[in-house]
């Protein structure tokens, strides 16, 4: 999908010169920026959208977030749900995250979804 976003600070561009850019992005329905994920980078996963929610870490079953959002509720992504972030989000935590990292990750994903 095409996503509009500001060029990040990492690009070394002065604030006054930053512009909105359009870029190809693989943002999952829960707001994860798939190409930035270690699983995507190491080719363990092509992203939730590519596999319609059936990703490697769900044992060939549909991810519970994808199932709720798309299959049950027909949403484009989780930002359409009034319960974001829901209990399903909290239960599908990447074990590599500390409590603080996970809370930050949830906030970042919500911001990403609301910017689409």
C-alpha angles and dihedrals in degrees: 000000000000113000127190114216141149118264105258128244087249089073091071092232117144114252091244091057098048115119137179111267132191117225139166109261136177101214113171122224089259093053100258112147095226099198089058093054119101089227092057093044092052091047093243088124137020093203138272095274093053092054099036091243097311098119130167096256092058096064094247092308128113114274110255091233092051091045093053097041103040109015100039103028103025093228124157089224141338094276088078090064119088091212096063115169093034133178090267089061090050092049094049096064123155103240091220090071124090117219091265094046091049093051090049091047091053092050092049092050092050091050090049093051094046090051093058 
